[in-house]
mmCIF file of C-alpha atoms in Angstrom:
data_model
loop_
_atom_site.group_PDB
_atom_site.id
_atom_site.type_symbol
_atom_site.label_atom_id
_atom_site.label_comp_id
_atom_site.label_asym_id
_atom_site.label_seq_id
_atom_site.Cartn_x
_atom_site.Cartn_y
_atom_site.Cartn_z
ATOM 1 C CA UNK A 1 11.468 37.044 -0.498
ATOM 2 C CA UNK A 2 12.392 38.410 3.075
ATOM 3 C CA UNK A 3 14.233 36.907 5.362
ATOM 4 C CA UNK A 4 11.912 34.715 7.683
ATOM 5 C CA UNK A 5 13.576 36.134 10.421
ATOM 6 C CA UNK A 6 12.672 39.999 9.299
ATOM 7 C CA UNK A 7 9.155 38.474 8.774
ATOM 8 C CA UNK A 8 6.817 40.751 11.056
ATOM 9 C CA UNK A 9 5.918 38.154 13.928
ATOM 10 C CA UNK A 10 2.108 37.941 13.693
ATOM 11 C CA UNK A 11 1.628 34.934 16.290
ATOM 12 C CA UNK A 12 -0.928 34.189 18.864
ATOM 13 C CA UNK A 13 0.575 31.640 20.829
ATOM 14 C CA UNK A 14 4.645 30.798 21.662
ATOM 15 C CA UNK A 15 6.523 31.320 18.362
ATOM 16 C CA UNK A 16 8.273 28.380 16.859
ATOM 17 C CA UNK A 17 12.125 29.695 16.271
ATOM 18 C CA UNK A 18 14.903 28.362 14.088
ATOM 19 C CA UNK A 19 16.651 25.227 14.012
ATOM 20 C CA UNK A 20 19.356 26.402 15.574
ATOM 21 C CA UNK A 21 17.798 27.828 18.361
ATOM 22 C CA UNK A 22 16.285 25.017 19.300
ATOM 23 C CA UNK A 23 16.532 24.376 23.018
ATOM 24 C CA UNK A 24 18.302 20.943 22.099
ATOM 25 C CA UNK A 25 20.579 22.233 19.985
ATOM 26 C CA UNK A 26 21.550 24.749 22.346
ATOM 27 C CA UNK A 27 22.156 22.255 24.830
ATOM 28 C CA UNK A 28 24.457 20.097 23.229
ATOM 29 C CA UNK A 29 25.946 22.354 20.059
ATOM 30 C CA UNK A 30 29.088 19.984 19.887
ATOM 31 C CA UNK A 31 27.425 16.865 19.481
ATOM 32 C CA UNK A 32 24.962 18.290 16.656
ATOM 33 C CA UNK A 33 28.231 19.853 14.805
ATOM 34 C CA UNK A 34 30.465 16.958 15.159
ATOM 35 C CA UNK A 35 27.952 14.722 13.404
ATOM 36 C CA UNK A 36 27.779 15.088 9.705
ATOM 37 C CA UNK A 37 24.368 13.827 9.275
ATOM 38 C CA UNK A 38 23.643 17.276 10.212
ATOM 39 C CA UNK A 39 25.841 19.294 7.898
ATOM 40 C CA UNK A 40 23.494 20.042 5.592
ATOM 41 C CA UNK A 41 20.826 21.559 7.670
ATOM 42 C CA UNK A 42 23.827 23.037 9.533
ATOM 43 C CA UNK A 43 24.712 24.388 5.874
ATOM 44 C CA UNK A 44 21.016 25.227 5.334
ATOM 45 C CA UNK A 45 21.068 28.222 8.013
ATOM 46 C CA UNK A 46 23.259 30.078 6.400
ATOM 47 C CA UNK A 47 20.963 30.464 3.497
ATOM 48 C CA UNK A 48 19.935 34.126 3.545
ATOM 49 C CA UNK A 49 16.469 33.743 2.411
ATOM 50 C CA UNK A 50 13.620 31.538 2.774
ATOM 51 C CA UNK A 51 9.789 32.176 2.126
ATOM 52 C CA UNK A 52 7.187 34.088 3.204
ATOM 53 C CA UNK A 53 3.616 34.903 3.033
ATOM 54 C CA UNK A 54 2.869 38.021 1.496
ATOM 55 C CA UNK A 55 -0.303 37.633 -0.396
ATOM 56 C CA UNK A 56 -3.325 35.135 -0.041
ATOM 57 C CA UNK A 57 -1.995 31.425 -0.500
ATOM 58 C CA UNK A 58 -3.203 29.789 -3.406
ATOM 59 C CA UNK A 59 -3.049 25.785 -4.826
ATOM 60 C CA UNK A 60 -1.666 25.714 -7.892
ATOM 61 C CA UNK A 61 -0.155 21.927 -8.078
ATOM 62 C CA UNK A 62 -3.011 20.021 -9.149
ATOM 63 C CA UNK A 63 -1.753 18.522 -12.550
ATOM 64 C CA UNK A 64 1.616 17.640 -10.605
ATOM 65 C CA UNK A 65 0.185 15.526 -7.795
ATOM 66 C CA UNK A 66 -2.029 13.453 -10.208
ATOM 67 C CA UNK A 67 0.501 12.534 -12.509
ATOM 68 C CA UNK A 68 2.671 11.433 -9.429
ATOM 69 C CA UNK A 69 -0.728 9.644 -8.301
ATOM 70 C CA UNK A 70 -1.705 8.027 -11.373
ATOM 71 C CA UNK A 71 1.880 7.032 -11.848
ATOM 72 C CA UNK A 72 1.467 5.396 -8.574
ATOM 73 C CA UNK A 73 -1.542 3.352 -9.110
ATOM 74 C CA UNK A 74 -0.013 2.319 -12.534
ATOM 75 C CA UNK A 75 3.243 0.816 -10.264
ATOM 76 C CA UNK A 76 0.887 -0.703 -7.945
ATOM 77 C CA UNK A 77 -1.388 -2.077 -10.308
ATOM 78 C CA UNK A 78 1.564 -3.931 -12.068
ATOM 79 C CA UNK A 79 2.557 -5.563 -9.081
ATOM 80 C CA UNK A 80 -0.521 -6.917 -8.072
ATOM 81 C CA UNK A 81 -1.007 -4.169 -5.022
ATOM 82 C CA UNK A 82 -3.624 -1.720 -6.542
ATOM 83 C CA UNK A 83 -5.520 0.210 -3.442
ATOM 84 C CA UNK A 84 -2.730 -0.441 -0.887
ATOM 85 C CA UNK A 85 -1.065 2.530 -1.613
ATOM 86 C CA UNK A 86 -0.427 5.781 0.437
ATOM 87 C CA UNK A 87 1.062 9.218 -0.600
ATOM 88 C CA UNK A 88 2.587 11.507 1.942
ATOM 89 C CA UNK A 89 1.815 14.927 1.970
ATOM 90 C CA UNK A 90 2.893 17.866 3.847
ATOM 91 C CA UNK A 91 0.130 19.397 6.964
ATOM 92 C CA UNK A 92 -0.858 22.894 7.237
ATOM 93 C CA UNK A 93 0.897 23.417 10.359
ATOM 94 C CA UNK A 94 4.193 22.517 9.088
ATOM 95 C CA UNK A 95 3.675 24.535 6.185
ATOM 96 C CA UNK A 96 2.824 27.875 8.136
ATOM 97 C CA UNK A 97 6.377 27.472 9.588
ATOM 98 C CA UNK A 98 7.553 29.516 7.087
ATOM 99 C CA UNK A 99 7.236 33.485 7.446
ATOM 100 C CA UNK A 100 4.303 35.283 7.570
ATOM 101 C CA UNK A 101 3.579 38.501 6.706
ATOM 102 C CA UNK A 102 0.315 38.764 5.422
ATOM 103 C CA UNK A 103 -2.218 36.978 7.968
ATOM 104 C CA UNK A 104 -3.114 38.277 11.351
ATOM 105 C CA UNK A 105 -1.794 35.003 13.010
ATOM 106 C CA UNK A 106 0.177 31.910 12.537
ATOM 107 C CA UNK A 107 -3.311 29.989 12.900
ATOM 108 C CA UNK A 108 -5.039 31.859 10.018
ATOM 109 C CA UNK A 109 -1.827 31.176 7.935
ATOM 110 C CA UNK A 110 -2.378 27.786 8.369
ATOM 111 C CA UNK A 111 -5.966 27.784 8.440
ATOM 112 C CA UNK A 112 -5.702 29.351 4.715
ATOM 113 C CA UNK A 113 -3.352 26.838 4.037
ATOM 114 C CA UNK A 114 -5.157 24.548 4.896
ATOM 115 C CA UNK A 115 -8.348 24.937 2.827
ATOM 116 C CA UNK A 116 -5.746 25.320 -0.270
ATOM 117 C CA UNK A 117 -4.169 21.939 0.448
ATOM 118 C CA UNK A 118 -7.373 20.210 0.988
ATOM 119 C CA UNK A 119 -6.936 19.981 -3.090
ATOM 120 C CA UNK A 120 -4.059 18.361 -2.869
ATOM 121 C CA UNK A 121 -5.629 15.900 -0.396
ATOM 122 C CA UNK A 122 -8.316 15.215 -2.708
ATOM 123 C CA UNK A 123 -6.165 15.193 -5.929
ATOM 124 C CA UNK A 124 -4.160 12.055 -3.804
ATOM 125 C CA UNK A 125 -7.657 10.362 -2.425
ATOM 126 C CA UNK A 126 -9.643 10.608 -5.276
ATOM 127 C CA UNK A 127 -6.499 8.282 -7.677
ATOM 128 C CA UNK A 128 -7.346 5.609 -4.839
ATOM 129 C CA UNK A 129 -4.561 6.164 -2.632
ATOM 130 C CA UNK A 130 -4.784 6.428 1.152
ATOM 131 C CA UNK A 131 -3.276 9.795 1.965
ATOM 132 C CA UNK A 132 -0.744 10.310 4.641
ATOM 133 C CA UNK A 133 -0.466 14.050 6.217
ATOM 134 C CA UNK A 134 3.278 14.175 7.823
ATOM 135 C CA UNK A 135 2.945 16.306 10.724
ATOM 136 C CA UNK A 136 6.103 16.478 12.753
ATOM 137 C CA UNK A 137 5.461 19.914 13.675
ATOM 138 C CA UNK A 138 2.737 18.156 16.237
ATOM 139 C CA UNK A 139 5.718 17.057 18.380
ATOM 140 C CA UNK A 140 9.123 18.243 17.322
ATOM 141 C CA UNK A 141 8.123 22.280 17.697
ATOM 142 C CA UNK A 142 7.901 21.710 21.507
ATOM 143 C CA UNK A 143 12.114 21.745 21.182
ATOM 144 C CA UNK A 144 11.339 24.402 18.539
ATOM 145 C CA UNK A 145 9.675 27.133 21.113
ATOM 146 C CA UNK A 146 12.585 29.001 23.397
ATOM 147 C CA UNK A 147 11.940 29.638 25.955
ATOM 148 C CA UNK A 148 10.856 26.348 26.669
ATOM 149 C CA UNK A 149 6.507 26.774 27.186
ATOM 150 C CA UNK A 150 3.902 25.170 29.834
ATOM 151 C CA UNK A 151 2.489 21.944 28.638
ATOM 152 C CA UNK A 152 -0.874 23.724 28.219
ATOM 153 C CA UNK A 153 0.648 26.677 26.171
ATOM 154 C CA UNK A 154 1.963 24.211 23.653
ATOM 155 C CA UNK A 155 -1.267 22.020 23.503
ATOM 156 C CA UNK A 156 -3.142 25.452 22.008
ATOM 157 C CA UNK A 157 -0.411 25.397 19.714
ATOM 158 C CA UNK A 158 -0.900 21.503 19.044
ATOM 159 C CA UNK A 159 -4.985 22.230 18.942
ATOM 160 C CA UNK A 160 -4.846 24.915 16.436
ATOM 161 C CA UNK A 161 -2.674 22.920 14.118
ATOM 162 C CA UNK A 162 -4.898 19.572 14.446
ATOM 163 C CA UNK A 163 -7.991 22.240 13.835
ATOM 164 C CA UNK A 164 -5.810 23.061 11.170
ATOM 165 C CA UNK A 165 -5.913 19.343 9.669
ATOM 166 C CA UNK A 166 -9.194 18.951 10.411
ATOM 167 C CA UNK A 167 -10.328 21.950 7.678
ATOM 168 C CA UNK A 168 -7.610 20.198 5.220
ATOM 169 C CA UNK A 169 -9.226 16.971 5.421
ATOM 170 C CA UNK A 170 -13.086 17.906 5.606
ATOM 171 C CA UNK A 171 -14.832 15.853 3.002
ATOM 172 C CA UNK A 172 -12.406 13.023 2.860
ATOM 173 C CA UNK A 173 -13.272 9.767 4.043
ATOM 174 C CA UNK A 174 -11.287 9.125 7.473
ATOM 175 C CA UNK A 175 -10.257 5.918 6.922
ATOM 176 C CA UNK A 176 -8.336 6.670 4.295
ATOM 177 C CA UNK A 177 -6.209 9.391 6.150
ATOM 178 C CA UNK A 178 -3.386 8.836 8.518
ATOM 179 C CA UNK A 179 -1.389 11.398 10.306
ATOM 180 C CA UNK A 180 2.377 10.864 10.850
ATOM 181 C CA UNK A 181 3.655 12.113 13.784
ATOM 182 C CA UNK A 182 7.414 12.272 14.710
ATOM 183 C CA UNK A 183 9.539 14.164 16.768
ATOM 184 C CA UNK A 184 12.309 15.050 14.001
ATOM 185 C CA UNK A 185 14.669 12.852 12.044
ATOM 186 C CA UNK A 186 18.273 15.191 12.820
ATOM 187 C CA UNK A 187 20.537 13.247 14.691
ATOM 188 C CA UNK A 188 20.949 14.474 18.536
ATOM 189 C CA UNK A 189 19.769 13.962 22.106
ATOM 190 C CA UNK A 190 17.178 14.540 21.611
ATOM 191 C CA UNK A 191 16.719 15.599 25.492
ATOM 192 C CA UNK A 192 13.747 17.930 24.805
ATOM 193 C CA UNK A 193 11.629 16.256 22.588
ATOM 194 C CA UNK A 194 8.029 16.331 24.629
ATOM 195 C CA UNK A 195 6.482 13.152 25.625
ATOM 196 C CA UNK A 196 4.111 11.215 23.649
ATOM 197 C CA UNK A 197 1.662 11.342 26.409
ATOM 198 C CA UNK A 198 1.460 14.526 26.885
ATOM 199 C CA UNK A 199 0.216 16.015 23.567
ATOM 200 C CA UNK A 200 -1.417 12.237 22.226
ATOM 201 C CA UNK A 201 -5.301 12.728 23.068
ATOM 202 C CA UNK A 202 -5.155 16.072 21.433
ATOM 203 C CA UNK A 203 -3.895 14.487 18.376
ATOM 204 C CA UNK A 204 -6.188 12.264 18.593
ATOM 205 C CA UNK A 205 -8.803 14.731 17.898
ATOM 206 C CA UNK A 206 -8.290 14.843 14.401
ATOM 207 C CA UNK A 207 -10.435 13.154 12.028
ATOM 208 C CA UNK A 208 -7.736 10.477 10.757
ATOM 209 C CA UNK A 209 -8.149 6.887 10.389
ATOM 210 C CA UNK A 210 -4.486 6.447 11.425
ATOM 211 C CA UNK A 211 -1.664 7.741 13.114
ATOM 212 C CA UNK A 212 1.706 6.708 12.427
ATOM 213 C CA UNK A 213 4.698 7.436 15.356
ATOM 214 C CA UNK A 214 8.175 6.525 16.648
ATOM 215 C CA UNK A 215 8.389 3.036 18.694
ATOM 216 C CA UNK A 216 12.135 2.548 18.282
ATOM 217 C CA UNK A 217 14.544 4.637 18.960
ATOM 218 C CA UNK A 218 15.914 5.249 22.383
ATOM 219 C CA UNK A 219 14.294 7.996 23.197
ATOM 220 C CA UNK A 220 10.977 6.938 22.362
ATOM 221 C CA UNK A 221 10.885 3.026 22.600
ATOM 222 C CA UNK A 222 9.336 3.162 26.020
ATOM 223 C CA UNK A 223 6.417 5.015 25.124
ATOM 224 C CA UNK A 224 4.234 1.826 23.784
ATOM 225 C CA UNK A 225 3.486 1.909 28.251
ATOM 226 C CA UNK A 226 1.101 4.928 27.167
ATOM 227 C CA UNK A 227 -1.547 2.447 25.728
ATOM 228 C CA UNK A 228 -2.447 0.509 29.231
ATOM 229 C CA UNK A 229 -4.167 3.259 30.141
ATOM 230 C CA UNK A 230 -6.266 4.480 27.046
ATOM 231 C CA UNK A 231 -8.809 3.244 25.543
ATOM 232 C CA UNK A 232 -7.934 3.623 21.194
ATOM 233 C CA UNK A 233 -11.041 5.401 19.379
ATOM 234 C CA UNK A 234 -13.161 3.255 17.716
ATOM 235 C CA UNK A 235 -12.053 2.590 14.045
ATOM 236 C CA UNK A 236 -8.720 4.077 14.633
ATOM 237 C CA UNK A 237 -5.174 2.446 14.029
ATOM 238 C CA UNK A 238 -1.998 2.429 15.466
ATOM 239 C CA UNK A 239 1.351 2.616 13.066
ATOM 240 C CA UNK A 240 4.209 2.470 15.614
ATOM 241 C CA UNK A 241 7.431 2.863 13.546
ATOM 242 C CA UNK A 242 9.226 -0.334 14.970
ATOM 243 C CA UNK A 243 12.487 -0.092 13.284
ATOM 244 C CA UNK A 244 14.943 2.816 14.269
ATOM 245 C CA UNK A 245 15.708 5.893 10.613
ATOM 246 C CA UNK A 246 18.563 7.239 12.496
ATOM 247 C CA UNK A 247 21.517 4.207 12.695
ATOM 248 C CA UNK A 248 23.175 1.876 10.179
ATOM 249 C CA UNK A 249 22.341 -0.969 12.874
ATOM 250 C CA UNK A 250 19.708 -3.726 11.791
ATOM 251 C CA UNK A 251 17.633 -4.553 14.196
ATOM 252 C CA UNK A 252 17.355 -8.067 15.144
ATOM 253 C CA UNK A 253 14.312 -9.791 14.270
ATOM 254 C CA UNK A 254 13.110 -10.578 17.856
ATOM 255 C CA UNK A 255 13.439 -6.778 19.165
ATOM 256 C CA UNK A 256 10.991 -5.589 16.131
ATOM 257 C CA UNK A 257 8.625 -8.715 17.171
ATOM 258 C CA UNK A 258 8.668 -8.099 20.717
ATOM 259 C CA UNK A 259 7.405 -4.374 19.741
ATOM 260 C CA UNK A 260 4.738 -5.341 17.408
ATOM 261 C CA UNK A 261 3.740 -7.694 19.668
ATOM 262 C CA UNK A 262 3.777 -5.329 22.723
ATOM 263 C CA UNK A 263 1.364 -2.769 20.244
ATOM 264 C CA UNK A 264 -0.631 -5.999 19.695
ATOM 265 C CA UNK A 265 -1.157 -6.991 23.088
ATOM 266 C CA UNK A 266 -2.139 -3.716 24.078
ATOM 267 C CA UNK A 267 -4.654 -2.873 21.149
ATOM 268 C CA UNK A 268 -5.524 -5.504 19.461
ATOM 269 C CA UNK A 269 -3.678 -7.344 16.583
ATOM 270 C CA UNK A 270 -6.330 -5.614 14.198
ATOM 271 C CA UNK A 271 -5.328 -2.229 14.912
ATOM 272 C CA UNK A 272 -1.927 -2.324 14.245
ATOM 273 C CA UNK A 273 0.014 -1.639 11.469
ATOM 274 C CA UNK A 274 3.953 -1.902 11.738
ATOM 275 C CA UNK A 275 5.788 0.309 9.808
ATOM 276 C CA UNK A 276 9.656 1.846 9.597
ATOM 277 C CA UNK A 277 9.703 5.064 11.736
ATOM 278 C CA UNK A 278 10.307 7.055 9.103
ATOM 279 C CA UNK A 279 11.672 7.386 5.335
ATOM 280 C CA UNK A 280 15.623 7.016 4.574
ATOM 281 C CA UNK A 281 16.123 9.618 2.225
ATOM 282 C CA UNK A 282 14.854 12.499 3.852
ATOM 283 C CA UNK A 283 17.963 14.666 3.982
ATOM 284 C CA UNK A 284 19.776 16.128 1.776
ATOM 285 C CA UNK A 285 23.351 14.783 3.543
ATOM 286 C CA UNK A 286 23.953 12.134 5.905
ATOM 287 C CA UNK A 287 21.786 9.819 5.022
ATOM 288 C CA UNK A 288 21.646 6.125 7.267
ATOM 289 C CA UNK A 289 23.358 4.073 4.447
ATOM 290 C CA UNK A 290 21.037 2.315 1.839
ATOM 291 C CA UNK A 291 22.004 -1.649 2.057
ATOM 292 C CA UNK A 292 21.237 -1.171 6.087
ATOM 293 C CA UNK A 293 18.493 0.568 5.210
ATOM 294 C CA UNK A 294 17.364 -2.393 3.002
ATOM 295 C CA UNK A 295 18.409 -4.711 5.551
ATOM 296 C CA UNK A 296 16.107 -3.239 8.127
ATOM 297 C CA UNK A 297 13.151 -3.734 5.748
ATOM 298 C CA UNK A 298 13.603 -6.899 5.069
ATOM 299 C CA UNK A 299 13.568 -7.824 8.634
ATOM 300 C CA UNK A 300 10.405 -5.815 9.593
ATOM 301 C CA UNK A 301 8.849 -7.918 6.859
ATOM 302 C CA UNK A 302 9.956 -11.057 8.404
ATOM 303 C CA UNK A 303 8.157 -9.929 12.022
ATOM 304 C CA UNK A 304 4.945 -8.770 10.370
ATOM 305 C CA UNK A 305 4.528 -12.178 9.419
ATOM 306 C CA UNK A 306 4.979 -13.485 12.829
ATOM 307 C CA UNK A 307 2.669 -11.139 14.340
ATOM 308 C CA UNK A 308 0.654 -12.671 11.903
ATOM 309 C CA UNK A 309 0.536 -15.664 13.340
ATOM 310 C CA UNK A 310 0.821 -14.732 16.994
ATOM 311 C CA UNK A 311 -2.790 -12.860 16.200
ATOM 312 C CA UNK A 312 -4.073 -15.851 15.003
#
């Protein structure tokens, strides 16, 4: 397969580059190097390949996501939690990040995609699980585009890839689709991630029951001050990820309650779900370690339940 950068650039809108062109990383290229969460995407660019579209996409994973949903279900089942599980699941957009060299544009890469993965949707919805579409892409390619765009170029980016989801998801049941949106899960500044309310009512405009998003880490934390001022779609939820992926620190009990309760407040009890930002695991070095991980859990379980009974 070619080298993604030798790919033909077929795009219609500002092209989303490599990780380490990313304005952030650019910025502060000592701080990302020094840290060795990051050495094995740092390790990652040196690969000399990666793939590309040459040919119409096809599905061809159907038998693989229903064992892993059946096998699911079965877990669930034996714990006493059938129908409360979700299965993530990558979106179209993220997946037409990869080279193209067969469609006329990044859009109709990922609209092809995502007619292909609506079977993979399905596959997930149809075991009884709620499916979750992980769609950092929304956010995190604002640092991706360099030269930095106008607001308004990168919302045609964001509209095309929540058109994109949209085409995935037709015929599925909202309410049992949820969106994850995130802003990247490398360790840095972070100092160009875009805000939240500046792409959020375009996400919104995806047919999700859901949407899942950072609440905890310094860069984002403040953001919950976005919901004063909007009104949340009927029969949508909020999943603000109140406990921090990035750090080995457990959060103390009260700073995760004071968040849910802030989301609470500002919604309604009944439309929020808390959640950890993010999985621990999603590297392949430099993970956060696993017993603060656990530790972390165990305390966002202890503030659910007084939300709880704060709502009531």
């Amino acid at each position: 397969m070619p080298n993604v950068n030798e790919v033909p650039g077929k795009y219609d809108e500002p092209d989303v580059t490599t990780y380490a062109n990313r304005r952030d990383y650019s910025a502060f290229k000592e701080a990302y190097l020094s840290d060795p969460y990051n050495a094995g995407i740092m390790a990652a660019l040196d690969s000399p390949t990666a793939p590309a579209i040459i040919e119409d996409v096809a599905y061809v994973g159907q038998d693989a996501v229903r064992a892993d949903a059946e096998g699911l279900r079965a877990a669930l089942r034996s714990a006493g939690a059938e129908g409360r599980g979700f299965i993530s699941s990558i979106s179209p957009g993220m997946l037409s990040s990869m080279g193209n060299a067969h469609y006329e544009s990044r859009h109709d890469a990922g609209m092809a995609l995502a007619a292909e993965l609506n079977k993979e949707y399905r596959a997930i919805v149809d075991v009884g699980h709620t499916l979750q579409i992980d769609a950092p892409d929304l956010a995190d390619s604002w640092d991706q585009m360099n030269p930095e765009p106008t607001v308004e170029e990168y919302l045609k980016y964001v509209r095309h890839s929540v058109e994109e989801i949209n085409e995935s998801i037709r015929g599925i049941d909202r309410d049992k689709v949820r969106i994850h949106v995130c802003w990247g899960s490398w360790h840095g500044p972070h100092t160009t991630d875009i805000p939240f309310d500046d792409i959020v009512d375009t996400i919104f405009e995806a047919n999700a029951g859901a949407f899942a998003f950072e609440a905890a880490n310094p860069r984002h934390a403040w953001e919950w001050k976005i919901w004063k001022d909007r009104t949340l779609p009927e029969g949508t939820k909020l999943i603000p990820g109140v406990i921090s992926h990035n750090t080995n620190i457990v959060e103390h009990p009260e700073t995760v309650a004071q968040s849910i309760i802030r989301f609470a407040e500002l919604v309604g009890p009944e439309n929020v779900i808390a959640s950890p930002r993010s999985t621990w695991g999603c590297r392949a070095a430099g993970q956060p370690a696993r017993d603060g991980a656990r530790g972390s859990i165990s305390k966002l379980a202890l503030c659910e339940e007084g939300m709880l009974c704060f709502a009531r």
